[in-house]
PDB file of C-alpha atoms in Angstrom:
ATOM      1  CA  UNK Y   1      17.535   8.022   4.835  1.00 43.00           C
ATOM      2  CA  UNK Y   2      20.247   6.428   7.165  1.00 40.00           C
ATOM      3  CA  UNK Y   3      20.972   2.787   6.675  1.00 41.00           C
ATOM      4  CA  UNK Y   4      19.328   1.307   9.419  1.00 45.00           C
ATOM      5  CA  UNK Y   5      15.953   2.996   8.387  1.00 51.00           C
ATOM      6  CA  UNK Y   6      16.802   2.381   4.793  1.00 53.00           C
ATOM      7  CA  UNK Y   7      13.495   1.029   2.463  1.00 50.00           C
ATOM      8  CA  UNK Y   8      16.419  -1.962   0.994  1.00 54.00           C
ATOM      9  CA  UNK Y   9      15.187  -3.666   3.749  1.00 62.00           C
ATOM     10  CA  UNK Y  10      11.814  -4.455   3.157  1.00 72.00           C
ATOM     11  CA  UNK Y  11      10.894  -7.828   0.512  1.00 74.00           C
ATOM     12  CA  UNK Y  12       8.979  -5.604  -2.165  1.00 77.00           C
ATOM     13  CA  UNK Y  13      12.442  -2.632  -2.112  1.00 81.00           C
ATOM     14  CA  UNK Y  14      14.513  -6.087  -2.131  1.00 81.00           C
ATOM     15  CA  UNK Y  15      13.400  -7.492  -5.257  1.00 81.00           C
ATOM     16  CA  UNK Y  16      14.284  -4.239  -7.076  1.00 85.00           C
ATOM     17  CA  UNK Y  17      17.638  -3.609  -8.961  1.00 87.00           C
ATOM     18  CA  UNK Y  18      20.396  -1.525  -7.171  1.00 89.00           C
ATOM     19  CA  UNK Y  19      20.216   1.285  -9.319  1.00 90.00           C
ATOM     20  CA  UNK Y  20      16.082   1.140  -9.489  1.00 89.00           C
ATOM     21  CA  UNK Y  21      16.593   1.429  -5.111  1.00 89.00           C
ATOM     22  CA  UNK Y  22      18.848   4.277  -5.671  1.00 90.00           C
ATOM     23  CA  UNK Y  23      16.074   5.844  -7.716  1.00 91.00           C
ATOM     24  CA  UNK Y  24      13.637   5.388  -4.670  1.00 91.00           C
ATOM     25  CA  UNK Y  25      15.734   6.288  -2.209  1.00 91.00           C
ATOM     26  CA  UNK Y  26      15.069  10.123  -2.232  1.00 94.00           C
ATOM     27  CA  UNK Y  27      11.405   9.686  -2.183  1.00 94.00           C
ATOM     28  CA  UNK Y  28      11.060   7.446   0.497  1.00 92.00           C
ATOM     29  CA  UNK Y  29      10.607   8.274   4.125  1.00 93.00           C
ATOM     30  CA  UNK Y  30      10.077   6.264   7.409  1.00 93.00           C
ATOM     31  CA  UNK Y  31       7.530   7.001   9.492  1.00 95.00           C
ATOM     32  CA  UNK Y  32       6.296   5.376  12.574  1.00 97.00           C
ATOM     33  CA  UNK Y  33       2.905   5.308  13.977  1.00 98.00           C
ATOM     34  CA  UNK Y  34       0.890   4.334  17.581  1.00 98.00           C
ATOM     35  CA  UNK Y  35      -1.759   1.768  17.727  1.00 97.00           C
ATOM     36  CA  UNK Y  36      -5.225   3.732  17.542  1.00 96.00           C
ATOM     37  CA  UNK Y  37      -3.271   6.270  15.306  1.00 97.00           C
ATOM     38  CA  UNK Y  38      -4.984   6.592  12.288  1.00 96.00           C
ATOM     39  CA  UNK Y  39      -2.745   6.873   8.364  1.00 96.00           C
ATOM     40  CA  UNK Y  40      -5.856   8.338   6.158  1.00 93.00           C
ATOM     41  CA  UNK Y  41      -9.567   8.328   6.418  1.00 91.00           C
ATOM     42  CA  UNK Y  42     -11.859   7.663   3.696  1.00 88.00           C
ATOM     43  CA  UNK Y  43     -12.606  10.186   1.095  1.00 87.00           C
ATOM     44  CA  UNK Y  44      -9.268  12.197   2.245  1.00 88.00           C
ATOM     45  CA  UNK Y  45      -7.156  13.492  -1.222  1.00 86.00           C
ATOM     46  CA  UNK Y  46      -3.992  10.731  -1.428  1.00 83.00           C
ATOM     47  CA  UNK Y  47      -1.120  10.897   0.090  1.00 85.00           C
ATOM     48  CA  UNK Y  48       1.973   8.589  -0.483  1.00 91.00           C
ATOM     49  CA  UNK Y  49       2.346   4.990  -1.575  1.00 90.00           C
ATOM     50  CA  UNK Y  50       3.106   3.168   1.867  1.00 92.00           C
ATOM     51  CA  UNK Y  51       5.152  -0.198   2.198  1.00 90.00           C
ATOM     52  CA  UNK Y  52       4.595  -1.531   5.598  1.00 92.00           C
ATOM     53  CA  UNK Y  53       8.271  -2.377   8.018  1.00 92.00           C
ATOM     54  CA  UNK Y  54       5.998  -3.630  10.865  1.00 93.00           C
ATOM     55  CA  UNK Y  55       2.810  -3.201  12.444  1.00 96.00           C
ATOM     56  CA  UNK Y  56      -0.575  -3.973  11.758  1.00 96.00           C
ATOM     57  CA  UNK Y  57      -3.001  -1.591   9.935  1.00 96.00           C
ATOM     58  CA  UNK Y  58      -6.591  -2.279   9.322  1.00 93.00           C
ATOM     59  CA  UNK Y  59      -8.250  -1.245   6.625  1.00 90.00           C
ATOM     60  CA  UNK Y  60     -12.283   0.428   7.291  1.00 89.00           C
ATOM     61  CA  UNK Y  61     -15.422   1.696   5.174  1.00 84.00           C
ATOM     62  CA  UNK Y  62     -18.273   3.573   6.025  1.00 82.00           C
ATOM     63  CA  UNK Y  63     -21.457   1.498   5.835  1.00 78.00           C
ATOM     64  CA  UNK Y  64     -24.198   3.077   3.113  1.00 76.00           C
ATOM     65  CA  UNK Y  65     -26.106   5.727   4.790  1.00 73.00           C
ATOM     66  CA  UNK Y  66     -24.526   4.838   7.909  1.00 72.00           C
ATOM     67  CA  UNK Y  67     -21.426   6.401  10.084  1.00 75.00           C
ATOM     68  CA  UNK Y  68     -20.932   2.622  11.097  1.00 76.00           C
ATOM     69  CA  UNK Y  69     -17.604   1.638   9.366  1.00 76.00           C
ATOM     70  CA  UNK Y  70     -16.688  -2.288   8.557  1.00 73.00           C
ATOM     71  CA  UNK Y  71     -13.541  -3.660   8.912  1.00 76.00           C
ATOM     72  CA  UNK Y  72     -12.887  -5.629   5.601  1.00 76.00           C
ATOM     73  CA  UNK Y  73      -8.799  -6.471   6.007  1.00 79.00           C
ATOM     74  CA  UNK Y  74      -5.772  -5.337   7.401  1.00 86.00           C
ATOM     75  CA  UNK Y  75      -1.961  -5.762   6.308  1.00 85.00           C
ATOM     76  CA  UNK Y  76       0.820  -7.276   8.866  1.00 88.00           C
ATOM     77  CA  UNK Y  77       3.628  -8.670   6.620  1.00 85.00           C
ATOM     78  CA  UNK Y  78       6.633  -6.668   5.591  1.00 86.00           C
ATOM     79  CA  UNK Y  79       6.627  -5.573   2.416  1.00 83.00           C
ATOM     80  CA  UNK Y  80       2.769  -5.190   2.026  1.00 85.00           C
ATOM     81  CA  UNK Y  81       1.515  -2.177   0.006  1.00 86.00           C
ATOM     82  CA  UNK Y  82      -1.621  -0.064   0.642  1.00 88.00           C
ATOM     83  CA  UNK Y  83      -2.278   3.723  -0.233  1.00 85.00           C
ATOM     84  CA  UNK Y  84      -2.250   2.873  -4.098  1.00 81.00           C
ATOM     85  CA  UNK Y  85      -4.477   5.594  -4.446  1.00 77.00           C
ATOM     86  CA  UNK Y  86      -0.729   8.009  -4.605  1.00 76.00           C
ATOM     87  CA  UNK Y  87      -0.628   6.423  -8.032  1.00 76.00           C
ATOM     88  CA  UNK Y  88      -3.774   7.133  -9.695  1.00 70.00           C
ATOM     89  CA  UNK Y  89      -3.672  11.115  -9.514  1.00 65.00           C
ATOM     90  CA  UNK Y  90      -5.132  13.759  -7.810  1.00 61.00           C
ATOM     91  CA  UNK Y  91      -8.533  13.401  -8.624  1.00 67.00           C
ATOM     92  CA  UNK Y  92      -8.837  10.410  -6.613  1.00 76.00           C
ATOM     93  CA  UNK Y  93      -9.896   9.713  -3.196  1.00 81.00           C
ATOM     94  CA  UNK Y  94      -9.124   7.034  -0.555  1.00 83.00           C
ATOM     95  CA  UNK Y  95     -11.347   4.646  -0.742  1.00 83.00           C
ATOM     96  CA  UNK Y  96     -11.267   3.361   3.080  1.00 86.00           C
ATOM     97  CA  UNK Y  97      -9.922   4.192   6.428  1.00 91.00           C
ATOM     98  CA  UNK Y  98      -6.350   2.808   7.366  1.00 94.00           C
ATOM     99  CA  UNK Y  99      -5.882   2.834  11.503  1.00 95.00           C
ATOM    100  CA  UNK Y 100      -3.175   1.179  13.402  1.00 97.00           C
ATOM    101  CA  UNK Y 101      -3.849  -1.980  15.428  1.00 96.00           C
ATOM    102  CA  UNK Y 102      -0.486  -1.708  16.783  1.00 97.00           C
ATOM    103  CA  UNK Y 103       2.626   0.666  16.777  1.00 98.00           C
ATOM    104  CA  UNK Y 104       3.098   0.688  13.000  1.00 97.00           C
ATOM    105  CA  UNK Y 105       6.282   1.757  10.780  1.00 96.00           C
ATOM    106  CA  UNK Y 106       5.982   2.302   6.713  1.00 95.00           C
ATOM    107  CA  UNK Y 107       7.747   3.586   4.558  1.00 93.00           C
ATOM    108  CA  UNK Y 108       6.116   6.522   2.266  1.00 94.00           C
ATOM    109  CA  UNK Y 109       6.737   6.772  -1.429  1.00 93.00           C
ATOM    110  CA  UNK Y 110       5.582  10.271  -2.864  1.00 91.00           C
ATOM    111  CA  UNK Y 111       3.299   9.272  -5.658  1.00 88.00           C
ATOM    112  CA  UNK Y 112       3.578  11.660  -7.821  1.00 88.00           C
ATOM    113  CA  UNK Y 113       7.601  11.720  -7.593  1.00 92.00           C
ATOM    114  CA  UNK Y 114       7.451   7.822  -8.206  1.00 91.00           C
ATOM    115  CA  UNK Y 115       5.392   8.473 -11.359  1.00 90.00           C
ATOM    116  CA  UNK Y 116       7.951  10.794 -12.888  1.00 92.00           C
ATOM    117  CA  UNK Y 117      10.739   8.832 -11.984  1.00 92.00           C
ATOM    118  CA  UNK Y 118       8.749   5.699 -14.280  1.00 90.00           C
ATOM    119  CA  UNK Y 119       8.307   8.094 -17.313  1.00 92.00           C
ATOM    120  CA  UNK Y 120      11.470   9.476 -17.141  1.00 94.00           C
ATOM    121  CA  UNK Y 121      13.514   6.146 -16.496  1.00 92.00           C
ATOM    122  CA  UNK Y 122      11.098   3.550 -18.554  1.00 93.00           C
ATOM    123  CA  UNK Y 123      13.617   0.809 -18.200  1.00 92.00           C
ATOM    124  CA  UNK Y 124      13.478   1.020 -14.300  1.00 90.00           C
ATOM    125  CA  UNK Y 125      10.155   2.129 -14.453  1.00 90.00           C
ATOM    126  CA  UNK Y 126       8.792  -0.848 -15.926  1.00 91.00           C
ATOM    127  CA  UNK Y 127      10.442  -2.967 -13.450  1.00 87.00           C
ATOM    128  CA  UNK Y 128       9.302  -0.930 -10.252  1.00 86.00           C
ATOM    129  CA  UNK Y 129       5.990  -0.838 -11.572  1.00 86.00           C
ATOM    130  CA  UNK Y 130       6.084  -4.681 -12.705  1.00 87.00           C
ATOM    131  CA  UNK Y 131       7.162  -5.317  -8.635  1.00 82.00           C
ATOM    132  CA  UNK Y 132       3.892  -2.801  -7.663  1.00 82.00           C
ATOM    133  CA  UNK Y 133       1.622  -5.328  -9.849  1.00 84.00           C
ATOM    134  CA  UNK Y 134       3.318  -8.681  -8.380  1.00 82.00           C
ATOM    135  CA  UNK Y 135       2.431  -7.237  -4.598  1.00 76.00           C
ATOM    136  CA  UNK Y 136      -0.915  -6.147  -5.543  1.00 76.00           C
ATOM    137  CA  UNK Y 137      -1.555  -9.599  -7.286  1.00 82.00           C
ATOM    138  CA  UNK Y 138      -0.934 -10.915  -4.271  1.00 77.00           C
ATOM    139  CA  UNK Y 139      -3.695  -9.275  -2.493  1.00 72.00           C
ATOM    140  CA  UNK Y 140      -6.006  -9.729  -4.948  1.00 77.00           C
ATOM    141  CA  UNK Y 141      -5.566 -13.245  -4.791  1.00 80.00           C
ATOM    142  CA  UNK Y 142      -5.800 -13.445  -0.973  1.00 72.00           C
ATOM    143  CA  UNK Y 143      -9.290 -11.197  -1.271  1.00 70.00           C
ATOM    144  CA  UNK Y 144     -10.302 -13.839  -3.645  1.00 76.00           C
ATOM    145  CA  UNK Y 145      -9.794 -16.648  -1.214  1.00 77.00           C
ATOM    146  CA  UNK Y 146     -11.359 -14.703   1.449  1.00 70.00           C
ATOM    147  CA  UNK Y 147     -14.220 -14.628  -0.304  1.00 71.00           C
ATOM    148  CA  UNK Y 148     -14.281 -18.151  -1.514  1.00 74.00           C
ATOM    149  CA  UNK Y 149     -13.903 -18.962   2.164  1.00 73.00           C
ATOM    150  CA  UNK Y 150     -16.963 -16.979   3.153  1.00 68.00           C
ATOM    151  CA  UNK Y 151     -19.481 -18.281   0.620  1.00 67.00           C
ATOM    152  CA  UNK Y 152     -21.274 -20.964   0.987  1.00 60.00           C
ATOM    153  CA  UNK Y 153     -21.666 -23.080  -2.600  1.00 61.00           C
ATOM    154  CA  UNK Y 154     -24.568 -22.544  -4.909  1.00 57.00           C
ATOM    155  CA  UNK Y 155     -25.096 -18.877  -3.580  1.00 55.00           C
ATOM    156  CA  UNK Y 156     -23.531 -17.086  -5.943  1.00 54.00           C
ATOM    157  CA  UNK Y 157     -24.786 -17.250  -9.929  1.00 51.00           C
ATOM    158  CA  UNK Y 158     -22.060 -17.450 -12.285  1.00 52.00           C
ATOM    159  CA  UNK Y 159     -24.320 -17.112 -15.655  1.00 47.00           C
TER     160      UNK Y 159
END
């Protein structure tokens, strides 16, 4: 990847070590998409891990016995992860729909290659997995609030 399309760029490849970067480096590609352009539907097989440059990408599900889908997010800031199905294996599926809102760049991690590279270097692995958890934290946490935001009190049972 040339230097002005390299991944160092981006907050979550910044908080890495040089040599865990280096590790990344030949796994990761850029790749630029339109608005309307759609990454991955729902139920395809995974693909890569994607950290988004810039760009806005919503994320949609299909409605129960329905072909109406429902938006339920999107991610706009650099360094955002979604895709995290590349990590969990084969078997998996995507859960949603990701389509661009706007001309969209990312940069694509090849699961599989990222999980080798953590069981063969546990050191750096531990760290670039450690970073995954911190984004994906993040998320949670802002789903959380989303929700909290949406609910009106004494709706929900907590016993």
């Amino acid at each position: 990847m040339a230097n002005d399309e390299s991944p160092q760029r981006t907050p979550f490849f910044r908080a890495l070590r040089d040599s865990e970067r280096e590790l990344l480096e030949p796994i990761s590609r850029r790749r630029k998409y339109a608005a309307g352009e759609t990454i991955f539907k729902e139920g395809d097989p995974p693909g890569p891990l994607r950290v988004l440059v810039k760009g806005l990408v919503s994320f949609r599900q299909r409605q129960r016995d329905s072909e109406t889908e429902a938006s339920f997010g999107n991610v706009s800031a650099e360094g955002e992860l979604f895709g995290i199905s590349a990590l969990l294996g084969a078997r998996e599926r995507y859960f949603y729909t990701a389509v661009c809102l706007e001309p969209t760049e990312v940069i694509e991690l090849d699961g599989p290659k990222l999980m080798r590279i953590c069981e063969e270097q546990p050191i750096a692995g531990i760290r670039i997995m450690r970073r995954l958890t911190e984004v994906l934290a993040q998320r949670l946490a802002g789903a959380r609030e989303q929700i909290r935001s949406r609910v009106r009190p004494g709706l929900i049972s907590h016993g």
